[in-house]
Coordinates of C-alpha atoms in Angstrom, one line a residue:
X101 CA 5.5 -4.2 -18.7
X102 CA 4.2 -4.1 -14.8
X103 CA 0.5 -3.1 -15.8
X104 CA 0.3 -6.7 -18.0
X105 CA 1.8 -8.6 -15.7
X106 CA -1.2 -11.3 -15.0
X107 CA 1.2 -13.3 -17.0
X108 CA 3.8 -13.8 -13.8
X109 CA 0.2 -14.8 -11.4
X110 CA 1.4 -17.5 -9.3
X111 CA -2.0 -18.5 -7.8
X112 CA -4.8 -17.1 -10.1
X113 CA -6.1 -20.2 -12.2
X114 CA -6.3 -20.4 -16.1
X115 CA -9.6 -19.8 -16.9
X116 CA -11.4 -20.8 -21.1
X117 CA -15.0 -20.3 -21.6
X118 CA -16.9 -21.9 -24.9
X119 CA -18.6 -19.6 -26.6
X120 CA -21.8 -19.7 -27.7
X121 CA -22.4 -20.9 -31.5
X122 CA -24.8 -18.5 -32.0
X123 CA -23.3 -15.7 -34.6
X124 CA -25.6 -12.7 -32.2
X125 CA -23.8 -13.6 -29.3
X126 CA -19.7 -12.1 -29.6
X127 CA -17.4 -14.9 -28.0
X128 CA -17.6 -14.1 -24.6
X129 CA -14.1 -14.4 -22.1
X130 CA -13.1 -14.1 -18.5
X131 CA -12.2 -10.7 -17.6
X132 CA -11.9 -11.1 -13.5
X133 CA -11.5 -14.3 -11.8
X134 CA -11.2 -15.3 -8.0
X135 CA -10.2 -18.7 -7.0
X136 CA -11.9 -18.1 -3.4
X137 CA -13.8 -15.8 -1.5
X138 CA -11.7 -13.8 1.1
X139 CA -11.0 -15.2 4.7
X140 CA -14.1 -15.5 6.4
X141 CA -16.6 -15.2 3.9
X142 CA -19.1 -17.5 2.7
X143 CA -21.9 -17.5 -0.2
X144 CA -24.9 -17.7 1.8
X145 CA -28.0 -17.0 -0.8
X146 CA -28.7 -16.3 -4.6
X147 CA -28.7 -11.7 -4.6
X148 CA -32.3 -10.2 -5.2
X149 CA -32.8 -9.8 -9.4
X150 CA -34.4 -6.6 -8.7
X151 CA -31.2 -5.2 -6.2
X152 CA -29.5 -2.0 -8.0
X153 CA -25.7 -1.9 -8.6
X154 CA -24.0 1.3 -9.2
X155 CA -21.8 -0.6 -12.4
X156 CA -18.8 1.2 -12.7
X157 CA -16.9 0.5 -15.8
X158 CA -12.7 1.4 -15.6
X159 CA -11.4 2.1 -18.8
X160 CA -8.3 0.8 -19.9
X161 CA -5.9 4.1 -19.9
X162 CA -3.7 4.6 -22.5
X163 CA 0.3 4.4 -22.5
X164 CA -0.4 2.9 -19.2
X165 CA 2.3 0.0 -20.8
X166 CA 4.9 2.7 -20.8
X167 CA 4.5 3.5 -17.0
X168 CA 7.7 1.6 -16.1
X169 CA 9.4 3.6 -18.7
X170 CA 8.5 6.7 -17.7
X171 CA 9.4 6.7 -14.1
X172 CA 12.5 5.0 -14.8
X173 CA 13.2 8.8 -16.8
X174 CA 12.8 10.5 -14.1
X175 CA 14.2 8.8 -11.5
X176 CA 16.9 6.8 -12.2
X177 CA 20.5 8.6 -11.5
X178 CA 21.7 7.7 -15.0
X179 CA 19.0 9.7 -16.9
X180 CA 19.3 12.9 -18.3
X181 CA 15.9 13.9 -17.0
X182 CA 16.2 12.8 -13.4
X183 CA 14.5 14.6 -11.4
X184 CA 12.3 16.7 -13.9
X185 CA 9.3 15.7 -12.2
X186 CA 5.7 15.7 -14.6
X187 CA 3.0 18.1 -13.7
X188 CA -0.6 16.8 -13.0
X189 CA -1.8 17.9 -16.2
X190 CA 1.1 15.7 -18.1
X191 CA -0.2 12.7 -16.2
X192 CA -3.7 13.2 -17.2
X193 CA -3.3 14.1 -20.5
X194 CA -0.9 10.5 -20.9
X195 CA -2.8 7.9 -20.0
X196 CA -6.4 9.2 -20.8
X197 CA -8.5 6.1 -22.3
X198 CA -8.9 6.4 -26.0
X199 CA -12.0 7.3 -27.8
X200 CA -12.2 4.2 -28.8
X201 CA -12.1 2.3 -25.4
X202 CA -15.1 4.8 -24.9
X203 CA -16.7 3.9 -27.8
X204 CA -16.4 0.2 -27.7
X205 CA -17.8 0.1 -24.2
X206 CA -20.7 2.2 -25.2
X207 CA -21.9 0.5 -27.9
X208 CA -21.6 -3.5 -26.1
X209 CA -24.0 -1.8 -23.6
X210 CA -26.2 -0.5 -25.8
X211 CA -26.6 -3.5 -27.7
X212 CA -27.3 -5.6 -24.4
X213 CA -29.9 -3.2 -23.6
X214 CA -28.1 -0.1 -21.8
X215 CA -29.1 2.6 -23.2
X216 CA -27.0 5.7 -23.8
X217 CA -29.3 7.8 -21.2
X218 CA -28.1 5.6 -18.4
X219 CA -24.9 5.9 -19.1
X220 CA -22.5 9.0 -18.3
X221 CA -18.5 9.2 -18.8
X222 CA -16.6 10.6 -16.1
X223 CA -15.2 14.0 -15.4
X224 CA -11.7 12.3 -16.1
X225 CA -13.1 10.2 -19.6
X226 CA -11.4 7.1 -17.1
X227 CA -15.0 5.5 -16.2
X228 CA -18.1 4.9 -17.6
X229 CA -21.5 4.5 -15.2
X230 CA -24.7 3.1 -15.2
X231 CA -27.0 1.7 -12.7
X232 CA -28.6 -2.0 -13.4
X233 CA -30.0 -4.7 -11.9
X234 CA -28.9 -8.0 -10.5
X235 CA -30.7 -9.4 -13.0
X236 CA -29.4 -7.2 -15.8
X237 CA -25.6 -7.4 -14.7
X238 CA -25.6 -11.1 -14.4
X239 CA -27.1 -11.1 -18.1
X240 CA -24.2 -8.3 -19.2
X241 CA -21.4 -10.0 -17.4
X242 CA -22.0 -13.7 -17.5
X243 CA -22.1 -14.4 -13.7
X244 CA -24.1 -14.9 -10.5
X245 CA -24.4 -13.1 -7.6
X246 CA -24.5 -14.0 -4.6
X247 CA -25.0 -12.6 -0.7
X248 CA -22.1 -13.5 1.2
X249 CA -21.7 -13.2 5.2
X250 CA -18.8 -12.8 6.9
X251 CA -18.7 -15.5 9.9
X252 CA -16.7 -12.6 12.3
X253 CA -19.5 -10.3 12.3
X254 CA -22.3 -11.5 10.2
X255 CA -21.7 -8.9 7.8
X256 CA -23.3 -8.9 4.6
X257 CA -22.1 -8.3 1.3
X258 CA -23.3 -8.7 -2.4
X259 CA -20.9 -10.0 -5.3
X260 CA -20.7 -11.8 -8.2
X261 CA -18.9 -15.7 -7.8
X262 CA -15.7 -17.0 -8.8
X263 CA -15.8 -14.8 -12.2
X264 CA -17.4 -12.3 -15.1
X265 CA -16.7 -12.4 -18.2
X266 CA -17.0 -9.6 -21.4
X267 CA -17.0 -10.4 -25.1
X268 CA -13.6 -10.5 -26.5
X269 CA -13.5 -7.0 -28.2
X270 CA -14.4 -4.9 -25.3
X271 CA -12.2 -6.8 -22.8
X272 CA -9.0 -5.0 -23.7
X273 CA -10.6 -2.0 -23.5
X274 CA -11.3 -2.4 -19.8
X275 CA -9.4 -2.7 -16.5
X276 CA -12.3 -4.1 -14.0
X277 CA -15.8 -3.4 -13.1
X278 CA -17.5 -3.0 -10.3
X279 CA -19.2 -4.3 -8.2
X280 CA -18.1 -7.8 -8.8
X281 CA -15.4 -10.1 -7.3
X282 CA -14.4 -7.1 -4.6
X283 CA -15.4 -7.6 -1.1
X284 CA -15.5 -4.9 1.8
X285 CA -12.5 -6.7 3.9
X286 CA -11.4 -3.2 4.9
X287 CA -14.1 -2.8 7.5
X288 CA -13.8 -6.5 8.2
X289 CA -10.5 -6.9 8.8
X290 CA -8.3 -3.9 10.0
X291 CA -4.6 -2.9 7.9
X292 CA -0.9 -4.0 9.0
X293 CA -0.7 -4.5 12.5
X294 CA -1.8 -7.2 15.0
X295 CA -5.1 -5.7 15.7
X296 CA -7.6 -7.5 17.5
X297 CA -9.1 -8.5 14.4
X298 CA -6.9 -9.8 10.8
X299 CA -7.2 -8.0 7.9
X300 CA -7.3 -4.0 6.3
X301 CA -3.8 -3.5 8.4
X302 CA -0.7 -4.4 9.8
X303 CA -1.9 -2.6 13.6
X304 CA 1.6 -2.3 15.8
X305 CA 2.2 -5.1 18.5
X306 CA 1.6 -3.4 22.1
X307 CA 3.4 -4.6 24.9
X308 CA 2.6 -3.7 28.5
X309 CA 3.3 -0.2 30.2
X310 CA 6.8 0.7 30.9
X311 CA 7.2 1.2 34.8
X312 CA 11.0 2.6 33.6
X313 CA 11.7 4.6 30.9
X314 CA 14.8 5.3 30.1
X315 CA 16.4 8.2 28.3
X316 CA 19.9 7.1 27.6
X317 CA 21.5 5.2 24.9
X318 CA 22.6 2.1 27.1
X319 CA 19.4 0.3 27.1
X320 CA 18.3 1.1 23.1
X321 CA 17.8 -2.8 22.9
X322 CA 15.1 -2.8 25.4
X323 CA 13.6 0.3 24.9
X324 CA 13.9 2.1 21.3
X325 CA 13.9 6.3 21.5
X326 CA 14.5 9.3 19.5
X327 CA 18.0 9.8 20.5
X328 CA 18.1 5.5 19.6
X329 CA 17.0 6.5 15.9
X330 CA 19.4 9.0 15.3
X331 CA 22.7 7.1 17.0
X332 CA 21.6 4.6 14.7
X333 CA 21.6 6.2 11.4
X334 CA 24.2 8.9 12.0
X335 CA 20.7 11.3 11.9
X336 CA 22.0 14.5 12.9
X337 CA 20.2 17.5 10.3
X338 CA 18.5 20.3 11.2
X339 CA 15.5 21.1 8.6
X340 CA 15.8 24.2 6.5
X341 CA 13.6 24.7 3.8
X342 CA 10.7 23.7 5.9
X343 CA 8.2 26.1 3.1
X344 CA 9.3 24.0 0.1
X345 CA 9.7 20.9 1.8
X346 CA 6.1 18.4 2.7
X347 CA 5.7 15.2 4.6
X348 CA 2.9 13.6 5.0
X349 CA 1.4 10.3 7.4
X350 CA -1.6 8.5 6.4
X351 CA -4.0 7.0 9.4
X352 CA -7.5 5.9 8.4
X353 CA -10.4 6.2 11.0
X354 CA -10.9 4.5 13.4
X355 CA -7.2 4.7 13.6
X356 CA -6.4 8.1 15.7
X357 CA -4.4 10.0 18.6
X358 CA -4.6 12.0 21.6
X359 CA -2.8 15.3 21.4
X360 CA -2.0 14.9 25.2
X361 CA 0.0 12.0 24.6
X362 CA 2.1 13.6 22.1
X363 CA 2.9 16.1 25.0
X364 CA 3.8 13.4 27.1
X365 CA 6.2 11.7 24.9
X366 CA 7.8 15.5 24.2
X367 CA 8.0 16.5 27.7
X368 CA 10.1 13.5 28.3
X369 CA 12.4 13.1 24.9
X370 CA 12.1 16.5 23.5
X371 CA 11.0 18.9 25.5
X372 CA 11.5 21.8 22.9
X373 CA 8.4 20.5 21.2
X374 CA 5.9 20.4 23.9
X375 CA 2.6 22.0 22.0
X376 CA 3.7 20.9 18.8
X377 CA 1.0 19.1 16.7
X378 CA 0.2 17.6 12.8
X379 CA -1.0 19.6 10.5
X380 CA -4.9 17.4 9.7
X381 CA -5.8 17.3 6.5
X382 CA -8.9 15.6 6.5
X383 CA -10.4 13.7 3.9
X384 CA -13.5 12.4 3.2
X385 CA -14.6 13.2 6.9
X386 CA -11.6 12.3 8.6
X387 CA -11.4 13.7 12.6
X388 CA -9.5 13.0 15.1
X389 CA -11.1 10.7 18.0
X390 CA -9.4 10.0 21.0
X391 CA -11.9 6.8 21.7
X392 CA -10.5 5.7 18.8
X393 CA -7.5 3.2 18.2
X394 CA -4.8 5.2 19.3
X395 CA -1.5 2.5 19.2
X396 CA -0.7 3.5 15.4
X397 CA -1.4 7.0 15.0
X398 CA 0.3 7.3 18.2
X399 CA 3.3 5.9 17.3
X400 CA 3.8 7.7 14.0
X401 CA 3.2 11.2 14.7
X402 CA 5.3 10.8 17.6
X403 CA 8.3 9.5 15.8
X404 CA 7.8 11.5 12.6
X405 CA 7.2 14.8 14.8
X406 CA 10.3 14.2 16.9
X407 CA 13.1 13.2 14.1
X408 CA 12.3 16.1 11.5
X409 CA 12.1 18.7 14.4
X410 CA 10.0 21.6 15.1
X411 CA 11.1 23.4 12.5
X412 CA 9.1 20.9 9.6
X413 CA 5.3 20.4 9.8
X414 CA 4.0 17.0 9.5
X415 CA 0.9 16.0 7.6
X416 CA -1.5 13.9 9.1
X417 CA -3.7 12.8 6.3
X418 CA -6.6 11.2 8.2
X419 CA -8.8 9.3 5.9
X420 CA -12.6 8.3 6.6
X421 CA -15.0 9.0 8.8
X422 CA -15.9 7.1 11.3
X423 CA -19.3 5.3 9.8
X424 CA -17.7 4.3 6.5
X425 CA -13.9 4.3 7.3
X426 CA -12.1 4.9 4.2
X427 CA -9.1 3.1 1.8
X428 CA -6.3 3.9 -0.3
X429 CA -8.5 5.0 -3.1
X430 CA -10.0 7.7 -1.1
X431 CA -6.7 8.5 0.2
X432 CA -5.6 8.4 -3.9
X433 CA -8.5 10.5 -4.9
X434 CA -8.3 13.5 -2.5
X435 CA -4.7 13.4 -4.3
X436 CA -5.9 12.4 -7.3
X437 CA -9.1 14.3 -9.3
X438 CA -8.4 11.8 -12.5
X439 CA -8.5 8.9 -10.2
X440 CA -11.2 10.0 -8.7
X441 CA -13.9 7.5 -7.4
X442 CA -16.8 10.5 -7.0
X443 CA -16.8 10.2 -10.5
X444 CA -16.5 6.4 -10.6
X445 CA -13.0 5.0 -10.0
X446 CA -13.9 3.9 -6.3
X447 CA -15.6 0.3 -5.5
X448 CA -18.1 0.4 -3.4
X449 CA -17.8 -2.6 -1.9
X450 CA -13.9 -2.1 -1.4
X451 CA -13.7 1.9 -0.5
X452 CA -15.7 3.9 1.8
X453 CA -18.3 5.7 -0.9
X454 CA -19.8 9.9 0.1
X455 CA -21.5 11.1 0.6
X456 CA -22.4 9.3 3.5
X457 CA -25.8 9.9 4.5
X458 CA -25.8 7.7 7.9
X459 CA -25.6 9.2 11.4
X460 CA -22.7 11.0 11.7
X461 CA -20.9 10.1 8.8
X462 CA -19.5 12.7 6.2
X463 CA -22.3 13.8 3.9
X464 CA -20.6 16.0 1.7
X465 CA -19.0 15.2 -1.8
X466 CA -15.9 13.1 -1.7
X467 CA -12.5 14.9 -1.6
X468 CA -11.4 14.9 -6.0
X469 CA -8.3 16.1 -6.2
X470 CA -8.4 18.5 -3.3
X471 CA -5.3 17.9 -1.6
X472 CA -1.6 18.4 -2.9
X473 CA 0.6 15.3 -2.6
X474 CA 3.2 15.4 0.0
X475 CA 7.0 14.7 -1.1
X476 CA 7.0 11.3 1.0
X477 CA 3.5 10.0 1.9
X478 CA 4.5 7.5 4.6
X479 CA 1.6 4.7 5.2
X480 CA 1.5 1.8 8.0
X481 CA -1.3 0.0 6.3
X482 CA -1.9 -3.2 3.5
X483 CA -3.8 -5.9 2.8
X484 CA -2.8 -9.5 1.4
X485 CA -2.5 -9.8 -2.1
X486 CA -5.1 -12.7 -2.0
X487 CA -7.7 -10.2 -0.7
X488 CA -7.6 -8.5 -3.8
X489 CA -8.7 -9.1 -7.4
X490 CA -4.9 -8.7 -9.8
X491 CA -7.1 -5.8 -11.8
X492 CA -8.0 -4.0 -8.8
X493 CA -4.6 -4.1 -7.1
X494 CA -2.5 -3.3 -10.8
X495 CA -4.7 -0.2 -11.1
X496 CA -4.0 1.5 -7.8
X497 CA -0.5 0.5 -7.8
X498 CA 0.0 2.1 -11.3
X499 CA -2.0 5.6 -9.4
X500 CA 1.6 5.5 -7.0
X501 CA 3.3 4.9 -10.2
X502 CA 1.6 8.7 -11.8
X503 CA 2.1 9.9 -8.4
X504 CA 6.0 9.0 -8.6
X505 CA 6.4 10.4 -12.1
X506 CA 5.1 14.0 -10.4
X507 CA 8.0 13.3 -7.6
X508 CA 6.0 11.9 -4.7
X509 CA 7.5 8.9 -3.2
X510 CA 5.3 7.0 -1.6
X511 CA 6.3 4.2 1.1
X512 CA 4.5 1.3 2.7
X513 CA 5.5 -1.7 5.6
X514 CA 6.0 -4.3 4.3
X515 CA 3.9 -6.3 7.4
X516 CA 4.4 -8.3 10.4
X517 CA 4.0 -11.8 9.9
X518 CA 6.9 -13.2 7.7
X519 CA 6.2 -14.7 4.4
X520 CA 2.1 -15.5 6.0
X521 CA -0.5 -12.5 5.5
X522 CA -1.6 -10.9 8.0
X523 CA -2.7 -12.7 11.3
X524 CA -0.7 -15.6 10.0
X525 CA -3.0 -16.4 7.1
X526 CA -1.7 -18.6 4.8
X527 CA -2.8 -20.0 1.4
X528 CA -4.2 -23.5 0.3
X529 CA -3.6 -24.8 -2.7
X530 CA -7.3 -23.6 -4.4
X531 CA -6.8 -20.2 -3.4
X532 CA -8.4 -20.3 -0.1
X533 CA -6.8 -18.5 3.2
X534 CA -6.4 -20.4 6.1
X535 CA -4.2 -20.4 9.6
X536 CA -2.0 -23.8 9.2
X537 CA -1.9 -23.6 5.3
X538 CA 1.1 -23.7 4.0
X539 CA 1.6 -21.4 0.4
X540 CA 3.0 -18.1 1.1
X541 CA 1.0 -15.2 1.2
X542 CA 2.5 -12.1 0.3
X543 CA 1.2 -8.6 1.1
X544 CA 0.2 -5.2 -1.0
X545 CA 0.5 -2.5 -1.8
X546 CA 4.4 -4.0 -0.1
X547 CA 4.4 -5.9 -3.5
X548 CA 3.7 -3.1 -5.9
X549 CA 6.9 -2.3 -8.2
X550 CA 6.0 1.3 -8.0
X551 CA 6.1 2.2 -3.7
X552 CA 8.9 1.5 -1.7
X553 CA 8.7 -1.5 0.7
X554 CA 10.1 -0.8 4.3
X555 CA 10.3 -3.9 6.1
X556 CA 11.9 -4.1 9.8
X557 CA 15.4 -4.6 11.9
X558 CA 16.0 -4.5 15.4
X559 CA 19.1 -4.1 17.9
X560 CA 19.8 -8.1 19.2
X561 CA 18.5 -8.0 23.1
X562 CA 21.9 -7.8 25.0
X563 CA 23.8 -5.8 22.3
X564 CA 24.5 -2.0 22.3
X565 CA 23.6 0.5 20.2
X566 CA 26.3 0.7 18.0
X567 CA 26.0 -3.0 16.9
X568 CA 24.9 -4.4 13.6
X569 CA 21.2 -4.9 13.7
X570 CA 20.0 -8.0 12.9
X571 CA 16.4 -8.6 11.0
X572 CA 12.9 -8.4 13.2
X573 CA 13.3 -11.5 15.8
X574 CA 10.8 -9.7 18.3
X575 CA 8.0 -10.9 15.3
X576 CA 8.7 -11.4 11.6
X577 CA 9.2 -8.9 9.0
X578 CA 7.1 -9.5 6.0
X579 CA 8.9 -10.2 2.2
X580 CA 9.3 -12.4 -0.2
X581 CA 7.6 -12.5 -3.8
X582 CA 4.2 -11.2 -5.2
X583 CA 1.8 -13.7 -7.3
X584 CA 0.8 -10.7 -9.1
X585 CA 3.3 -8.2 -10.2
X586 CA 6.2 -8.8 -12.6
X587 CA 9.9 -8.0 -11.1
X588 CA 10.7 -4.1 -12.5
X589 CA 14.0 -3.7 -14.1
X590 CA 15.9 -2.1 -11.1
X591 CA 15.6 -4.5 -9.4
X592 CA 16.5 -7.9 -11.3
X593 CA 20.3 -7.6 -10.4
X594 CA 20.0 -7.9 -7.0
X595 CA 16.9 -10.2 -6.5
X596 CA 18.8 -12.7 -9.4
X597 CA 21.7 -12.5 -7.3
X598 CA 20.0 -13.4 -4.5
X599 CA 17.9 -16.8 -6.1
X600 CA 21.2 -17.8 -7.5
X601 CA 23.9 -17.5 -4.1
X602 CA 21.1 -18.6 -2.0
X603 CA 18.5 -20.5 -3.5
X604 CA 15.2 -21.3 -1.0
X605 CA 14.9 -24.8 -0.4
X606 CA 11.1 -24.8 0.0
X607 CA 9.1 -26.5 -3.2
X608 CA 8.4 -24.1 -5.7
X609 CA 4.3 -24.5 -5.2
X610 CA 4.5 -22.6 -1.9
X611 CA 6.3 -19.7 -2.9
X612 CA 6.6 -17.7 -6.3
X613 CA 9.8 -19.1 -7.4
X614 CA 9.9 -18.3 -11.3
X615 CA 12.4 -15.3 -10.4
X616 CA 10.0 -13.1 -12.6
X617 CA 8.3 -11.2 -10.1
X618 CA 8.3 -8.4 -8.0
X619 CA 10.6 -8.7 -4.9
X620 CA 10.2 -7.0 -1.2
X621 CA 11.1 -5.4 1.2
X622 CA 13.2 -2.9 -0.4
X623 CA 14.6 -1.4 2.6
X624 CA 14.5 -2.1 6.4
X625 CA 14.7 -0.1 9.7
X626 CA 14.3 -0.4 13.3
X627 CA 10.7 -1.7 14.2
X628 CA 10.8 -3.4 18.0
X629 CA 10.2 -2.0 21.3
X630 CA 9.7 2.0 20.5
X631 CA 8.4 3.8 23.4
X632 CA 5.1 5.6 22.3
X633 CA 3.0 7.5 24.7
X634 CA -0.4 6.4 24.4
X635 CA -3.3 7.2 27.3
X636 CA -0.3 9.7 29.7
X637 CA 1.9 6.0 30.1
X638 CA 4.6 4.6 28.2
X639 CA 4.5 1.7 26.4
X640 CA 6.5 -0.7 23.8
X641 CA 5.4 -0.7 20.4
X642 CA 6.7 -2.5 17.3
X643 CA 6.2 -3.7 13.9
X644 CA 6.8 -2.4 10.2
X645 CA 4.4 0.2 11.2
X646 CA 7.2 1.8 13.1
X647 CA 9.8 0.8 10.7
X648 CA 8.1 2.6 7.7
X649 CA 7.3 6.3 8.9
X650 CA 10.8 6.5 10.9
X651 CA 12.7 5.7 8.3
X652 CA 10.2 8.2 6.0
X653 CA 11.2 10.9 8.7
X654 CA 14.9 10.5 7.6
X655 CA 14.4 10.6 3.5
X656 CA 12.2 14.1 4.7
X657 CA 15.6 15.3 5.6
X658 CA 17.4 14.9 2.1
X659 CA 14.3 16.2 0.3
X660 CA 15.0 19.5 2.5
X661 CA 18.4 19.6 1.9
X662 CA 17.8 19.0 -2.2
X663 CA 15.2 21.8 -2.2
X664 CA 17.4 24.2 -0.4
X665 CA 20.1 23.7 -3.1
X666 CA 17.2 24.3 -5.5
X667 CA 17.3 20.7 -6.6
X668 CA 14.0 18.5 -6.9
X669 CA 12.4 16.2 -4.4
X670 CA 14.0 12.5 -4.4
X671 CA 10.5 11.2 -5.6
X672 CA 10.2 7.7 -6.7
X673 CA 13.4 6.4 -5.1
X674 CA 13.9 2.3 -5.9
X675 CA 15.2 3.1 -9.4
X676 CA 18.1 4.9 -7.8
X677 CA 18.9 3.2 -4.2
X678 CA 19.0 0.3 -6.4
X679 CA 21.6 1.7 -8.8
X680 CA 25.4 1.5 -9.1
X681 CA 25.9 4.7 -7.4
X682 CA 24.3 3.9 -4.2
X683 CA 25.3 0.2 -4.1
X684 CA 26.8 -0.1 -0.3
X685 CA 25.7 2.9 1.1
X686 CA 22.9 1.7 3.3
X687 CA 23.8 -0.6 6.6
X688 CA 23.7 -4.2 5.1
X689 CA 22.0 -6.8 7.4
X690 CA 23.5 -10.1 7.4
X691 CA 21.4 -11.8 10.3
X692 CA 18.0 -13.7 10.6
X693 CA 15.0 -14.7 9.1
X694 CA 11.4 -14.0 8.4
X695 CA 9.1 -16.7 9.6
X696 CA 5.9 -18.1 8.7
X697 CA 3.3 -20.7 6.7
X698 CA 5.3 -23.5 9.2
X699 CA 8.7 -22.4 7.8
X700 CA 11.8 -20.8 8.5
X701 CA 11.1 -17.9 5.7
X702 CA 13.7 -16.4 3.8
X703 CA 17.7 -16.1 5.0
X704 CA 19.2 -12.9 5.4
X705 CA 22.2 -12.4 3.5
X706 CA 24.6 -10.3 2.5
X707 CA 23.8 -7.6 0.3
X708 CA 19.7 -7.4 -0.9
X709 CA 17.2 -9.6 0.6
X710 CA 13.7 -10.8 0.8
X711 CA 13.6 -9.8 4.8
X712 CA 15.5 -6.5 5.1
X713 CA 15.5 -5.6 1.4
X714 CA 19.3 -3.6 0.6
X715 CA 19.2 -2.8 4.6
X716 CA 19.0 0.1 6.5
X717 CA 19.6 4.3 6.5
X718 CA 23.4 5.8 6.4
X719 CA 22.2 8.7 7.0
X720 CA 25.4 11.2 6.0
X721 CA 26.3 8.7 3.0
X722 CA 22.6 8.9 1.0
X723 CA 23.2 12.0 1.7
X724 CA 26.0 12.7 -0.1
X725 CA 25.0 10.7 -3.2
X726 CA 21.7 12.4 -3.5
X727 CA 23.1 15.5 -3.3
X728 CA 25.6 14.5 -5.7
X729 CA 22.9 13.9 -8.4
X730 CA 21.3 17.4 -10.5

C-alpha cells in the first residue's frame, strides 16, 4: 500500500524511544523524524517558551490504504469501471477520518491539559486545531523547538528538532502534526528550474537573445517552435468540444507573464491567435505582475496556447499573493474543500497562510474548494524529497490520487539536474543536502505514484526534426527512484525489466536499489531550446519546465476527442500507459543518460528507463488507443 510506504524509506533512519516506567505516562514513539535540516538552515537558539503555535493535527484518513486500488479501478483499461470517475462527495465520504480517531486524539489532548474548549474540528473532519505555547507543544510532543536561520537570506523559522513523539495509541490515528519538522523552503528556495536561488522549483534555463528566429523545420535542433513540436509528435488536431474540455497551467507568484509577449510570440508563430489570453483563475491573491519572474509562465503559456489553438481555453491557476506566495497545498485547497487548509490543513511553515494581513497581501479567507479542477493540470515546479518530511509528502500525494479518482490528470516536471536535487545538490550519508555529495537526491512530486512525471528529450545537434530524439543532453533530465514511495503495481513489470537487463553499477548506498520504490519519470517530451518571447525579445528556454506543459497540451486534445464521443476524460493515465494495450505506442528513446552527484546517472535503454520513461507522445497512435477505450 502506498500510503504506508515508510517501509521503503531509503534515507529515513530507524529511531527508537525508551518509555518512562511510570504507569501514568503512555509509551511514546517517534511519529516523524528528520535526519537533517533542509539545505541552508541551521539552528541558532532555543525558541521562546511563551511563543504561540497554531497546532494542526492531521487525522488518519479512513480507507486511505485502498486508494491505489480505487484509483486503478477507474484508471486501468482492463477494469469494467474504467472512466467511471467519482464525484467530490464520494471522495470526501470514503476517506473521512473515523470517529475513533477524533475521539482518541481529543482525549489525549485533554489528558495533556489541552481542554476541549481550546480545540476545534475542521469542516472536513480531517483536522483538529488548537493554539498552544512552545512550552506546551514541547511537553505534548516530547521534542524541543529551535529558531533556525537560513544562510542565504538570514530568514528565521521556528521548528522542532530531529523528531516529535506521540503516545503509541494516538500515533496510529494521526498522519502528521504541524508546525513541527516542516520548513518554509518554498520562499527561500524557488521551484524546479535553474533559477537564481536553489529550491522550490525547477526554473527554466534561459539563454541569450536570439538574433535570427527561424520559422522552418530545418533548424529545430537549434530552435524549437510550435511547428517543430507538431512535426515531432505527429500532432495535427483541431479542438471541437471546448466547452466541456478543460486544461490548466499552474504558476506560483512571483512567476508571471507579460501579456504583450504572447502577441510577440503569436505574431511570429501563430498569427490568428494574436490577442488571445489565458483565463486567469486567481488562487489566494494570485495576480499578474510583469515585474515578476517572466521565464516560466511565458514558456508555459505561449506553448500551451499555441499548441491547443484558438478554439480551446487555457486556464491559468495563479497561486499566491506577492507577499506570502503559495504552495502546492494552497492550489489543492482551492480544488478540494475536504483538503482545505483554511480549516487547518495547511502547514503554516510550508504553505502560504491566508488571510495575509501584510501590506499588499491577500487579506481575504483563502480559496477553499472554490475552483473546479481542470481535466488536465500541468505544473513545472517541485521540491527535493529531502526538503520535506515523508508524512507531509504522503499526505499531499494522496490528494493527487483523490483528484485522479475524480478524473483529473496531474502532471509534474521531473527536474533538470539528473539524479541530483535542484541546483545539483546531493545527499550526505547523514541526510544532509550538499554540493559535492554523492547520494542521489530524487524530486517531489515527480516521485509521487499518483502523478504523471515528465522528463525531457531533445533533437541531437545537427539532426533533422525527423530523426529519433535523444535524452536531454543540454541539461540532465530528472529521474530515478524515490526514497519515500513504494513502487505502484502499474509499473512493476517494466521497472523490474530495466533493473534486470540494465542493472546500474553504483553502490547500493548511493541510490535506492531495492527495486521496491516508485521509479520516475513516466514519459518525456522535448525540453531544449524553446523559442520564447520575453520582454519583446526571443530567447531560448529549456527544461522539463518545457516538456511538461507541452505534453499536457497534446494530451488535452485526446480528452477533447473522447468528450466529443460522449466518453470521460482520460483521468489518471499511468495505469493505462503502462498497460499491455499501450505497449509500443510511445516514441521510444534509446540514447542518453541523466548525470548528477558525480556520476553518469542512469542510462537510457529500449523500453522504460529512469530518464525518459516510456518515451514521447505519438499522437495518432495514442489517440486511437484511447478512443478504443470505453
